[in-house]
Amino acid sequence: MNSAAKKCRICSAVLVPFIDFGDMPIGNAFVTEDQFVAEYFYHMQVAVCESCFTLQVIDVPDPDAMFHDHYAYFASTSQYMTEHFRQMSENLMTKYVSDDAPFVVEIGCNDGITLQNFAKAGIHHLGVEPSENVAEAAREKGIHVISEFFHARTAGEIVKEYGHADLFIATNTMHHIEDINSVAEGVARLLKPKGVMVQEDPYLGDMLELTAYDQLYAEHMYIWSITSLNNAFNPHGLEIFDVERNHFHGGCMRYYLCRKGAHSATLRYLEQVRLEEQIGLNRSDTFERFRSRCEQSRDKLRGLLEDLNAHGKTVTGYGATAKSATIINYCGLGTEHIQFITDTTAVKQNKFSPGAHIPVVKPEEMSRTSPDYAVLFAWNHFDEINNKEKDFVSQGGKWIVPVRMVEVV
Ligand code: SAH
Ligand code: TYD
């Protein structure tokens, strides 16, 4: 446990938590029965720095406890995400990989969902991925990957061995890394003068709007905004010059960064900066209201499941997401509320959910048992899953969507 972080990791201002989620297991740490007794928990409190406005989980486990050779998240389990990152790759190749000898670095490349497109196009690339099992899945796709945690020193070594990069990609990864100052220093070392960093992850504005508190867990120790990301990267000579929003993973922002002045700020970037001021991402009352909605949402979900249970309805879970660990443990749910959770990921199956120990089973169990309700923990993949599970829906099955203050659809 790193207990040093009662101060903001970005600017060292003192942090005051605005919400306490209680003791939490690691979101992706699915367990076998013999591991129940020694399960690891951390105290999950969240704060927004009043100086640089970075929203952060205050204490988190060491990275080695979260990212290792049996990491449970395989990005390519979603067809829609695979297509999303194919389109992103094409777009980036057209716009930012025009140099004579292009070089692309991706951190958190996972099973190669994005880099496979650069590898297929014959572009010189390097993945930096500490979780050995997913890194191996990427290598099987012909991708060049080193199994390391990225930081300033790694960047120096990459420059020595491969040269400077045209493009630095980090999707759904920058919120996993505690020492962002070291990452920013590394990016500054790594990029060519006109090089571009592209980051995409769940956006703070969307999390607040949807009351999607399940975006918060140890691996998601930051939820970024334009304001906070600029505050983290500006001291290292980097700045955001463009942004793009999309609806993936419950609402993401794609940020484009460069060396100060290397690219002109776009109108849509300036517009989004104005919008952030309007929605109050730098005001403490915004987060007080969010906390109150989280508590209401928790009570509503628990009440609904207890009610269904009392009326003899069967309820299962869909998608053993890391996010679900926050919901299940914060709401105090167990097998009395949710019989089992289905998931397509082989390494999660036949294990138990972290903390509450709800069995995780193959998706076929859902069609076999035809539950009345399924809590859609993978709500961020609603369209893909709803299309796939036509039988469940046509037989009268209902989704319980845990965001937007809990919806039954
Ligand atoms: N980029 C993929 C996967 C995101 S999951 C996507 O967008 O879907 C986050 C990944 O970051 C994990 O595979 C994890 O092992 C990796 N990661 C965690 N800390 C890291 C670090 N310090 N440097 C590089 N990768 C890291
Ligand atoms: P995801 O929501 O992408 O991320 P996180 O774990 O970070 O919260 O995880 C989706 C999970 O849902 C993953 O374990 C795979 C599973 N899943 C299915 O079981 N069926 C599906 O059709 C899809 C798209 C995902």
Short mmCIF file of C-alpha atoms and ligand atoms in Angstrom, two decimals:
data_model
loop_
_atom_site.label_atom_id
_atom_site.label_comp_id
_atom_site.label_asym_id
_atom_site.label_seq_id
_atom_site.Cartn_x
_atom_site.Cartn_y
_atom_site.Cartn_z
CA MET A 1 0.00 0.00 0.00
CA ASN A 2 1.27 3.44 -0.90
CA SER A 3 0.07 5.58 1.96
CA ALA A 4 2.04 8.70 0.98
CA ALA A 5 -0.78 10.22 -1.01
CA LYS A 6 -2.73 12.45 1.36
CA LYS A 7 -1.28 15.14 -0.85
CA CYS A 8 -2.21 15.68 -4.46
CA ARG A 9 -0.02 13.51 -6.68
CA ILE A 10 0.17 16.27 -9.26
CA CYS A 11 0.77 19.47 -7.32
CA SER A 12 1.26 18.35 -3.66
CA ALA A 13 -1.66 20.40 -2.29
CA VAL A 14 -3.39 18.80 0.70
CA LEU A 15 -6.35 16.58 -0.26
CA VAL A 16 -9.68 16.50 1.54
CA PRO A 17 -11.85 13.50 0.61
CA PHE A 18 -15.44 14.29 -0.43
CA ILE A 19 -16.63 10.67 -0.57
CA ASP A 20 -15.76 7.45 1.22
CA PHE A 21 -16.57 4.16 -0.54
CA GLY A 22 -15.35 2.03 2.39
CA ASP A 23 -13.03 -0.95 2.09
CA MET A 24 -12.58 -2.08 -1.52
CA PRO A 25 -10.88 -5.04 -3.15
CA ILE A 26 -8.89 -4.60 -6.38
CA GLY A 27 -11.49 -4.37 -9.16
CA ASN A 28 -9.87 -6.91 -11.47
CA ALA A 29 -8.75 -9.31 -8.72
CA PHE A 30 -11.16 -12.22 -9.32
CA VAL A 31 -10.54 -14.87 -6.68
CA THR A 32 -10.72 -18.61 -6.19
CA GLU A 33 -12.21 -20.02 -2.99
CA ASP A 34 -8.81 -20.67 -1.39
CA GLN A 35 -7.93 -16.98 -1.83
CA PHE A 36 -10.94 -15.68 0.14
CA VAL A 37 -9.12 -15.54 3.50
CA ALA A 38 -6.14 -13.53 2.27
CA GLU A 39 -8.04 -11.13 0.03
CA TYR A 40 -6.55 -7.65 -0.22
CA PHE A 41 -8.61 -4.54 0.59
CA TYR A 42 -7.79 -0.83 0.56
CA HIS A 43 -9.77 2.07 1.98
CA MET A 44 -11.26 3.88 -1.01
CA GLN A 45 -11.66 7.62 -0.49
CA VAL A 46 -11.86 10.12 -3.31
CA ALA A 47 -10.85 13.78 -3.39
CA VAL A 48 -10.65 16.63 -5.86
CA CYS A 49 -7.53 18.75 -5.45
CA GLU A 50 -8.59 22.33 -4.75
CA SER A 51 -5.47 23.61 -6.45
CA CYS A 52 -5.13 21.67 -9.75
CA PHE A 53 -8.66 20.13 -9.78
CA THR A 54 -7.50 16.56 -10.32
CA LEU A 55 -10.04 14.02 -9.10
CA GLN A 56 -8.19 11.13 -7.50
CA VAL A 57 -8.56 8.01 -5.34
CA ILE A 58 -6.39 8.89 -2.36
CA ASP A 59 -4.79 5.56 -1.38
CA VAL A 60 -4.27 2.80 -3.90
CA PRO A 61 -2.45 -0.56 -3.91
CA ASP A 62 1.04 -0.88 -5.39
CA PRO A 63 1.02 -1.24 -9.20
CA ASP A 64 2.50 -4.76 -9.00
CA ALA A 65 -0.64 -5.88 -7.12
CA MET A 66 -2.84 -4.65 -9.98
CA PHE A 67 -0.84 -5.27 -13.18
CA HIS A 68 0.87 -8.64 -13.47
CA ASP A 69 0.99 -11.88 -15.45
CA HIS A 70 -2.64 -12.80 -14.72
CA TYR A 71 -4.31 -9.46 -15.42
CA ALA A 72 -8.00 -10.00 -16.12
CA TYR A 73 -8.83 -7.21 -18.60
CA PHE A 74 -8.59 -8.11 -22.30
CA ALA A 75 -9.59 -5.04 -24.31
CA SER A 76 -10.51 -7.00 -27.46
CA THR A 77 -13.46 -8.75 -25.78
CA SER A 78 -15.58 -5.96 -27.26
CA GLN A 79 -16.11 -5.92 -31.03
CA TYR A 80 -17.30 -2.33 -30.81
CA MET A 81 -14.13 -1.19 -29.03
CA THR A 82 -12.03 -3.08 -31.58
CA GLU A 83 -13.75 -1.14 -34.37
CA HIS A 84 -13.49 2.13 -32.42
CA PHE A 85 -9.72 1.77 -32.06
CA ARG A 86 -9.36 0.69 -35.71
CA GLN A 87 -10.99 3.95 -36.73
CA MET A 88 -8.86 5.92 -34.27
CA SER A 89 -5.68 4.29 -35.65
CA GLU A 90 -6.60 5.15 -39.25
CA ASN A 91 -7.33 8.69 -38.28
CA LEU A 92 -4.04 9.07 -36.39
CA MET A 93 -2.07 7.50 -39.24
CA THR A 94 -3.50 10.05 -41.66
CA LYS A 95 -2.98 13.05 -39.41
CA TYR A 96 0.15 12.44 -37.37
CA VAL A 97 2.25 9.64 -38.87
CA SER A 98 3.56 11.40 -41.95
CA ASP A 99 7.26 11.54 -41.11
CA ASP A 100 9.74 9.64 -43.35
CA ALA A 101 10.59 7.20 -40.56
CA PRO A 102 7.55 7.19 -38.31
CA PHE A 103 7.66 5.69 -34.85
CA VAL A 104 4.61 5.11 -32.64
CA VAL A 105 4.67 4.27 -28.92
CA GLU A 106 1.62 3.04 -27.03
CA ILE A 107 1.50 2.53 -23.27
CA GLY A 108 -1.06 0.10 -21.86
CA CYS A 109 -1.32 -1.53 -25.29
CA ASN A 110 -2.93 -4.52 -23.56
CA ASP A 111 -3.80 -7.32 -26.06
CA GLY A 112 -2.90 -5.11 -29.05
CA ILE A 113 -6.39 -3.77 -29.77
CA THR A 114 -4.89 -0.55 -31.23
CA LEU A 115 -1.29 -1.34 -32.17
CA GLN A 116 -2.40 -4.26 -34.36
CA ASN A 117 -3.54 -1.63 -36.87
CA PHE A 118 -0.12 0.06 -36.92
CA ALA A 119 1.62 -3.34 -37.16
CA LYS A 120 -0.59 -4.32 -40.12
CA ALA A 121 0.27 -1.02 -41.84
CA GLY A 122 3.98 -1.81 -41.40
CA ILE A 123 4.59 1.19 -39.11
CA HIS A 124 7.50 1.03 -36.70
CA HIS A 125 5.91 0.80 -33.23
CA LEU A 126 6.49 -0.19 -29.63
CA GLY A 127 3.98 -1.24 -26.97
CA VAL A 128 4.81 -0.73 -23.28
CA GLU A 129 2.65 -3.11 -21.26
CA PRO A 130 3.50 -4.35 -17.74
CA SER A 131 0.81 -7.08 -17.59
CA GLU A 132 2.70 -9.97 -19.13
CA ASN A 133 -0.27 -12.14 -20.14
CA VAL A 134 -2.01 -9.44 -22.16
CA ALA A 135 1.36 -8.30 -23.60
CA GLU A 136 1.85 -11.88 -24.81
CA ALA A 137 -1.59 -11.80 -26.49
CA ALA A 138 -0.39 -8.66 -28.36
CA ARG A 139 2.88 -10.31 -29.40
CA GLU A 140 0.86 -13.17 -30.89
CA LYS A 141 -0.65 -10.54 -33.21
CA GLY A 142 2.83 -9.55 -34.46
CA ILE A 143 3.17 -6.50 -32.21
CA HIS A 144 6.47 -5.45 -30.66
CA VAL A 145 5.91 -5.09 -26.89
CA ILE A 146 8.15 -4.61 -23.85
CA SER A 147 6.69 -5.69 -20.51
CA GLU A 148 7.37 -2.63 -18.38
CA PHE A 149 5.70 0.17 -16.47
CA PHE A 150 6.16 3.40 -18.42
CA HIS A 151 7.84 6.34 -16.67
CA ALA A 152 10.53 8.93 -17.37
CA ARG A 153 13.40 6.42 -17.25
CA THR A 154 11.64 4.01 -19.65
CA ALA A 155 11.20 6.93 -22.05
CA GLY A 156 14.95 7.67 -21.94
CA GLU A 157 15.72 4.03 -22.72
CA ILE A 158 13.23 3.97 -25.61
CA VAL A 159 14.79 7.10 -27.14
CA LYS A 160 18.27 5.55 -26.89
CA GLU A 161 17.20 2.33 -28.53
CA TYR A 162 14.54 3.43 -31.04
CA GLY A 163 14.70 7.23 -31.35
CA HIS A 164 12.00 9.86 -30.79
CA ALA A 165 8.31 9.25 -31.40
CA ASP A 166 5.83 10.89 -33.78
CA LEU A 167 2.92 9.60 -31.79
CA PHE A 168 2.46 8.57 -28.17
CA ILE A 169 -0.84 6.81 -27.43
CA ALA A 170 -2.44 6.10 -24.04
CA THR A 171 -6.07 4.98 -24.13
CA ASN A 172 -7.75 4.02 -20.87
CA THR A 173 -4.34 3.90 -19.25
CA MET A 174 -3.37 7.34 -17.93
CA HIS A 175 -5.83 6.97 -15.05
CA HIS A 176 -4.00 3.77 -13.95
CA ILE A 177 -0.65 5.39 -13.27
CA GLU A 178 0.10 6.97 -9.92
CA ASP A 179 3.22 8.95 -10.85
CA ILE A 180 1.81 11.12 -13.63
CA ASN A 181 4.64 13.63 -13.25
CA SER A 182 7.09 10.94 -14.28
CA VAL A 183 4.87 9.95 -17.23
CA ALA A 184 4.65 13.58 -18.38
CA GLU A 185 8.41 13.97 -18.10
CA GLY A 186 8.77 10.77 -20.13
CA VAL A 187 6.44 12.00 -22.86
CA ALA A 188 8.39 15.28 -23.03
CA ARG A 189 11.61 13.28 -23.52
CA LEU A 190 10.09 10.95 -26.07
CA LEU A 191 8.21 13.14 -28.55
CA LYS A 192 9.71 14.63 -31.71
CA PRO A 193 9.40 18.45 -31.85
CA LYS A 194 6.02 18.25 -33.62
CA GLY A 195 5.11 14.88 -32.09
CA VAL A 196 1.64 14.32 -30.66
CA MET A 197 0.38 12.54 -27.55
CA VAL A 198 -3.13 11.10 -27.77
CA GLN A 199 -4.92 10.16 -24.60
CA GLU A 200 -8.48 8.89 -24.28
CA ASP A 201 -10.33 7.85 -21.14
CA PRO A 202 -13.62 8.30 -19.24
CA TYR A 203 -14.36 12.00 -18.92
CA LEU A 204 -15.09 13.63 -15.59
CA GLY A 205 -18.01 15.61 -17.04
CA ASP A 206 -19.72 12.39 -18.18
CA MET A 207 -19.08 10.59 -14.90
CA LEU A 208 -20.79 13.39 -13.01
CA GLU A 209 -23.67 13.66 -15.47
CA LEU A 210 -24.43 9.91 -15.37
CA THR A 211 -23.67 9.49 -11.65
CA ALA A 212 -21.31 6.77 -12.87
CA TYR A 213 -19.40 6.41 -9.61
CA ASP A 214 -18.34 2.93 -10.74
CA GLN A 215 -15.75 4.64 -12.97
CA LEU A 216 -13.84 5.05 -9.70
CA TYR A 217 -11.66 2.24 -8.37
CA ALA A 218 -7.96 1.74 -7.68
CA GLU A 219 -7.04 1.09 -11.32
CA HIS A 220 -9.05 4.22 -12.22
CA MET A 221 -7.33 6.41 -9.64
CA TYR A 222 -7.88 9.58 -11.70
CA ILE A 223 -10.83 10.74 -13.76
CA TRP A 224 -9.38 13.43 -16.00
CA SER A 225 -10.73 16.69 -17.36
CA ILE A 226 -9.13 19.21 -19.69
CA THR A 227 -8.37 21.45 -16.74
CA SER A 228 -6.66 18.79 -14.63
CA LEU A 229 -4.76 17.19 -17.52
CA ASN A 230 -3.36 20.57 -18.59
CA ASN A 231 -2.36 21.25 -14.99
CA ALA A 232 -0.50 17.90 -14.91
CA PHE A 233 1.28 18.26 -18.26
CA ASN A 234 1.92 22.04 -18.55
CA PRO A 235 4.83 22.01 -16.05
CA HIS A 236 6.55 19.53 -18.39
CA GLY A 237 6.26 21.78 -21.44
CA LEU A 238 3.23 20.00 -22.91
CA GLU A 239 -0.28 21.29 -23.57
CA ILE A 240 -3.62 20.13 -24.92
CA PHE A 241 -4.38 21.60 -28.35
CA ASP A 242 -7.41 19.57 -29.42
CA VAL A 243 -10.11 17.36 -27.88
CA GLU A 244 -12.86 15.05 -29.14
CA ARG A 245 -15.68 13.51 -27.13
CA ASN A 246 -17.18 10.12 -27.78
CA HIS A 247 -19.75 7.88 -26.08
CA PHE A 248 -17.51 4.82 -25.57
CA HIS A 249 -16.96 3.49 -22.03
CA GLY A 250 -19.78 5.70 -20.79
CA GLY A 251 -18.38 8.93 -22.25
CA CYS A 252 -14.73 9.51 -23.06
CA MET A 253 -12.63 12.51 -23.93
CA ARG A 254 -9.79 12.16 -26.42
CA TYR A 255 -7.06 14.71 -25.67
CA TYR A 256 -4.35 15.70 -28.16
CA LEU A 257 -1.21 17.15 -26.58
CA CYS A 258 2.01 18.57 -28.00
CA ARG A 259 5.00 20.64 -26.99
CA LYS A 260 3.84 24.16 -26.10
CA GLY A 261 3.12 26.05 -29.30
CA ALA A 262 3.87 23.14 -31.67
CA HIS A 263 0.24 22.91 -32.86
CA SER A 264 -2.48 25.58 -32.74
CA ALA A 265 -5.39 25.22 -30.34
CA THR A 266 -8.58 24.18 -32.13
CA LEU A 267 -11.93 25.88 -31.74
CA ARG A 268 -13.55 22.74 -30.34
CA TYR A 269 -10.83 22.63 -27.65
CA LEU A 270 -11.48 26.25 -26.65
CA GLU A 271 -15.22 25.57 -26.64
CA GLN A 272 -14.81 22.55 -24.34
CA VAL A 273 -12.64 24.58 -21.95
CA ARG A 274 -15.49 27.08 -21.67
CA LEU A 275 -17.97 24.24 -21.12
CA GLU A 276 -15.88 22.84 -18.26
CA GLU A 277 -16.04 26.18 -16.49
CA GLN A 278 -19.80 26.24 -16.96
CA ILE A 279 -20.37 22.77 -15.49
CA GLY A 280 -18.20 23.63 -12.49
CA LEU A 281 -15.48 20.98 -12.63
CA ASN A 282 -13.40 23.35 -10.50
CA ARG A 283 -16.03 23.94 -7.78
CA SER A 284 -16.37 21.88 -4.61
CA ASP A 285 -20.20 22.13 -4.52
CA THR A 286 -20.27 20.15 -7.84
CA PHE A 287 -18.65 17.21 -6.04
CA GLU A 288 -20.78 17.55 -2.92
CA ARG A 289 -23.85 17.15 -5.14
CA PHE A 290 -22.23 14.14 -6.87
CA ARG A 291 -21.63 12.50 -3.47
CA SER A 292 -25.25 12.97 -2.52
CA ARG A 293 -26.39 11.41 -5.84
CA CYS A 294 -24.02 8.45 -5.30
CA GLU A 295 -25.60 7.76 -1.93
CA GLN A 296 -29.11 7.98 -3.38
CA SER A 297 -28.13 5.73 -6.27
CA ARG A 298 -26.64 3.15 -3.87
CA ASP A 299 -29.79 3.10 -1.72
CA LYS A 300 -32.03 2.84 -4.80
CA LEU A 301 -30.15 -0.09 -6.33
CA ARG A 302 -30.01 -2.00 -3.07
CA GLY A 303 -33.68 -1.29 -2.38
CA LEU A 304 -34.68 -2.43 -5.86
CA LEU A 305 -32.76 -5.70 -5.58
CA GLU A 306 -34.18 -6.41 -2.13
CA ASP A 307 -37.66 -5.76 -3.45
CA LEU A 308 -37.18 -8.08 -6.45
CA ASN A 309 -35.78 -10.72 -4.15
CA ALA A 310 -38.81 -10.42 -1.84
CA HIS A 311 -41.08 -10.94 -4.88
CA GLY A 312 -39.23 -14.11 -5.91
CA LYS A 313 -37.63 -12.62 -9.05
CA THR A 314 -34.33 -13.99 -10.29
CA VAL A 315 -31.50 -11.51 -10.82
CA THR A 316 -28.08 -12.11 -12.36
CA GLY A 317 -25.24 -9.77 -13.32
CA TYR A 318 -23.94 -9.16 -16.85
CA GLY A 319 -20.24 -8.32 -17.32
CA ALA A 320 -17.81 -8.90 -14.46
CA THR A 321 -16.33 -5.46 -15.01
CA ALA A 322 -13.77 -3.87 -12.73
CA LYS A 323 -16.41 -1.16 -12.33
CA SER A 324 -18.80 -3.71 -10.83
CA ALA A 325 -16.52 -4.19 -7.82
CA THR A 326 -17.17 -0.58 -6.81
CA ILE A 327 -20.95 -0.96 -7.15
CA ILE A 328 -21.20 -4.37 -5.50
CA ASN A 329 -19.02 -3.54 -2.51
CA TYR A 330 -20.25 0.05 -2.02
CA CYS A 331 -23.91 -1.09 -2.17
CA GLY A 332 -23.24 -4.10 0.07
CA LEU A 333 -24.53 -6.64 -2.49
CA GLY A 334 -24.00 -10.39 -2.39
CA THR A 335 -25.33 -13.67 -3.77
CA GLU A 336 -28.62 -12.98 -2.00
CA HIS A 337 -29.12 -10.11 -4.49
CA ILE A 338 -27.28 -11.39 -7.59
CA GLN A 339 -27.02 -15.14 -8.20
CA PHE A 340 -24.05 -15.00 -10.56
CA ILE A 341 -22.35 -12.73 -13.07
CA THR A 342 -21.76 -13.80 -16.66
CA ASP A 343 -18.65 -12.73 -18.57
CA THR A 344 -16.96 -13.73 -21.83
CA THR A 345 -13.43 -13.41 -20.40
CA ALA A 346 -11.98 -16.90 -19.83
CA VAL A 347 -9.69 -15.85 -16.93
CA LYS A 348 -12.65 -14.43 -14.98
CA GLN A 349 -14.88 -17.50 -15.40
CA ASN A 350 -15.19 -20.03 -12.58
CA LYS A 351 -13.81 -17.47 -10.16
CA PHE A 352 -15.59 -15.16 -7.73
CA SER A 353 -16.10 -11.41 -7.85
CA PRO A 354 -13.66 -9.46 -5.67
CA GLY A 355 -14.97 -8.75 -2.17
CA ALA A 356 -18.52 -10.05 -2.38
CA HIS A 357 -17.60 -13.42 -3.93
CA ILE A 358 -20.43 -13.68 -6.44
CA PRO A 359 -19.64 -16.53 -8.88
CA VAL A 360 -18.50 -15.49 -12.36
CA VAL A 361 -19.70 -17.88 -15.06
CA LYS A 362 -19.86 -18.26 -18.83
CA PRO A 363 -22.50 -16.25 -20.75
CA GLU A 364 -24.35 -19.50 -21.63
CA GLU A 365 -25.54 -19.68 -17.99
CA MET A 366 -27.82 -16.73 -18.64
CA SER A 367 -29.67 -18.37 -21.53
CA ARG A 368 -29.81 -21.63 -19.57
CA THR A 369 -31.43 -20.04 -16.50
CA SER A 370 -33.45 -17.20 -18.14
CA PRO A 371 -33.34 -14.72 -15.23
CA ASP A 372 -36.06 -12.10 -14.83
CA TYR A 373 -33.51 -9.29 -14.46
CA ALA A 374 -29.83 -8.78 -15.19
CA VAL A 375 -27.79 -5.98 -13.65
CA LEU A 376 -25.84 -4.65 -16.62
CA PHE A 377 -22.48 -3.98 -15.01
CA ALA A 378 -21.04 -3.57 -18.53
CA TRP A 379 -23.56 -0.74 -19.17
CA ASN A 380 -20.93 1.03 -21.25
CA HIS A 381 -21.38 -1.73 -23.87
CA PHE A 382 -25.19 -1.48 -23.84
CA ASP A 383 -25.75 -1.44 -27.62
CA GLU A 384 -23.39 -4.32 -28.31
CA ILE A 385 -24.84 -6.47 -25.52
CA ASN A 386 -28.48 -5.61 -26.12
CA ASN A 387 -28.03 -6.61 -29.77
CA LYS A 388 -26.41 -9.86 -28.76
CA GLU A 389 -28.91 -10.81 -26.05
CA LYS A 390 -32.09 -10.62 -28.16
CA ASP A 391 -33.50 -13.80 -26.57
CA PHE A 392 -33.22 -12.43 -23.04
CA VAL A 393 -35.00 -9.25 -24.07
CA SER A 394 -37.68 -10.98 -26.19
CA GLN A 395 -38.47 -13.36 -23.32
CA GLY A 396 -39.28 -10.36 -21.12
CA GLY A 397 -35.90 -10.08 -19.38
CA LYS A 398 -35.11 -6.58 -18.10
CA TRP A 399 -31.80 -4.82 -17.75
CA ILE A 400 -31.05 -2.98 -14.54
CA VAL A 401 -28.65 -0.22 -15.57
CA PRO A 402 -26.74 1.03 -12.53
CA VAL A 403 -26.01 4.53 -13.84
CA ARG A 404 -28.36 7.54 -14.37
CA MET A 405 -29.59 6.91 -10.80
CA VAL A 406 -30.52 3.27 -11.69
CA GLU A 407 -32.80 2.53 -14.64
CA VAL A 408 -34.82 -0.59 -15.49
CA VAL A 409 -35.11 -1.03 -19.27
N1 SAH B 1 -5.36 0.54 -24.11
C1 SAH B 1 -6.36 -0.47 -23.89
C2 SAH B 1 -6.20 -1.17 -22.54
C3 SAH B 1 -6.51 -0.32 -21.32
S1 SAH B 1 -6.35 -1.25 -19.82
C4 SAH B 1 -7.76 0.10 -24.07
O1 SAH B 1 -7.92 1.29 -24.28
O2 SAH B 1 -8.71 -0.68 -23.99
C5 SAH B 1 -4.97 -0.43 -19.11
C6 SAH B 1 -3.66 -1.10 -19.42
O3 SAH B 1 -2.60 -0.27 -18.88
C7 SAH B 1 -3.49 -2.46 -18.76
O4 SAH B 1 -3.22 -3.42 -19.76
C8 SAH B 1 -2.33 -2.27 -17.78
O5 SAH B 1 -1.52 -3.42 -17.65
C9 SAH B 1 -1.57 -1.11 -18.40
N2 SAH B 1 -0.73 -0.29 -17.50
C10 SAH B 1 -0.91 -0.07 -16.18
N3 SAH B 1 0.09 0.71 -15.71
C11 SAH B 1 0.91 1.00 -16.75
C12 SAH B 1 2.12 1.74 -16.90
N4 SAH B 1 2.69 2.37 -15.86
N5 SAH B 1 2.70 1.79 -18.11
C13 SAH B 1 2.14 1.16 -19.18
N6 SAH B 1 1.00 0.44 -19.10
C14 SAH B 1 0.39 0.36 -17.90
P1 TYD B 2 -15.34 -2.99 -19.48
O1 TYD B 2 -16.63 -2.36 -19.16
O2 TYD B 2 -14.81 -2.71 -20.82
O3 TYD B 2 -14.25 -2.53 -18.48
P2 TYD B 2 -13.92 -2.53 -16.93
O4 TYD B 2 -13.59 -3.92 -16.52
O5 TYD B 2 -12.73 -1.66 -17.00
O6 TYD B 2 -15.02 -1.91 -16.12
O7 TYD B 2 -15.44 -4.56 -19.30
C1 TYD B 2 -16.37 -5.27 -20.01
C2 TYD B 2 -16.52 -6.64 -19.39
O8 TYD B 2 -17.72 -7.20 -19.86
C3 TYD B 2 -15.39 -7.58 -19.76
O9 TYD B 2 -15.07 -8.39 -18.64
C4 TYD B 2 -15.98 -8.43 -20.87
C5 TYD B 2 -17.47 -8.43 -20.56
N1 TYD B 2 -18.31 -8.48 -21.73
C6 TYD B 2 -19.18 -9.56 -21.88
O10 TYD B 2 -19.25 -10.45 -21.01
N2 TYD B 2 -19.99 -9.61 -22.97
C7 TYD B 2 -19.94 -8.65 -23.93
O11 TYD B 2 -20.68 -8.74 -24.93
C8 TYD B 2 -19.06 -7.54 -23.78
C9 TYD B 2 -19.01 -6.44 -24.79
C10 TYD B 2 -18.25 -7.50 -22.65
#
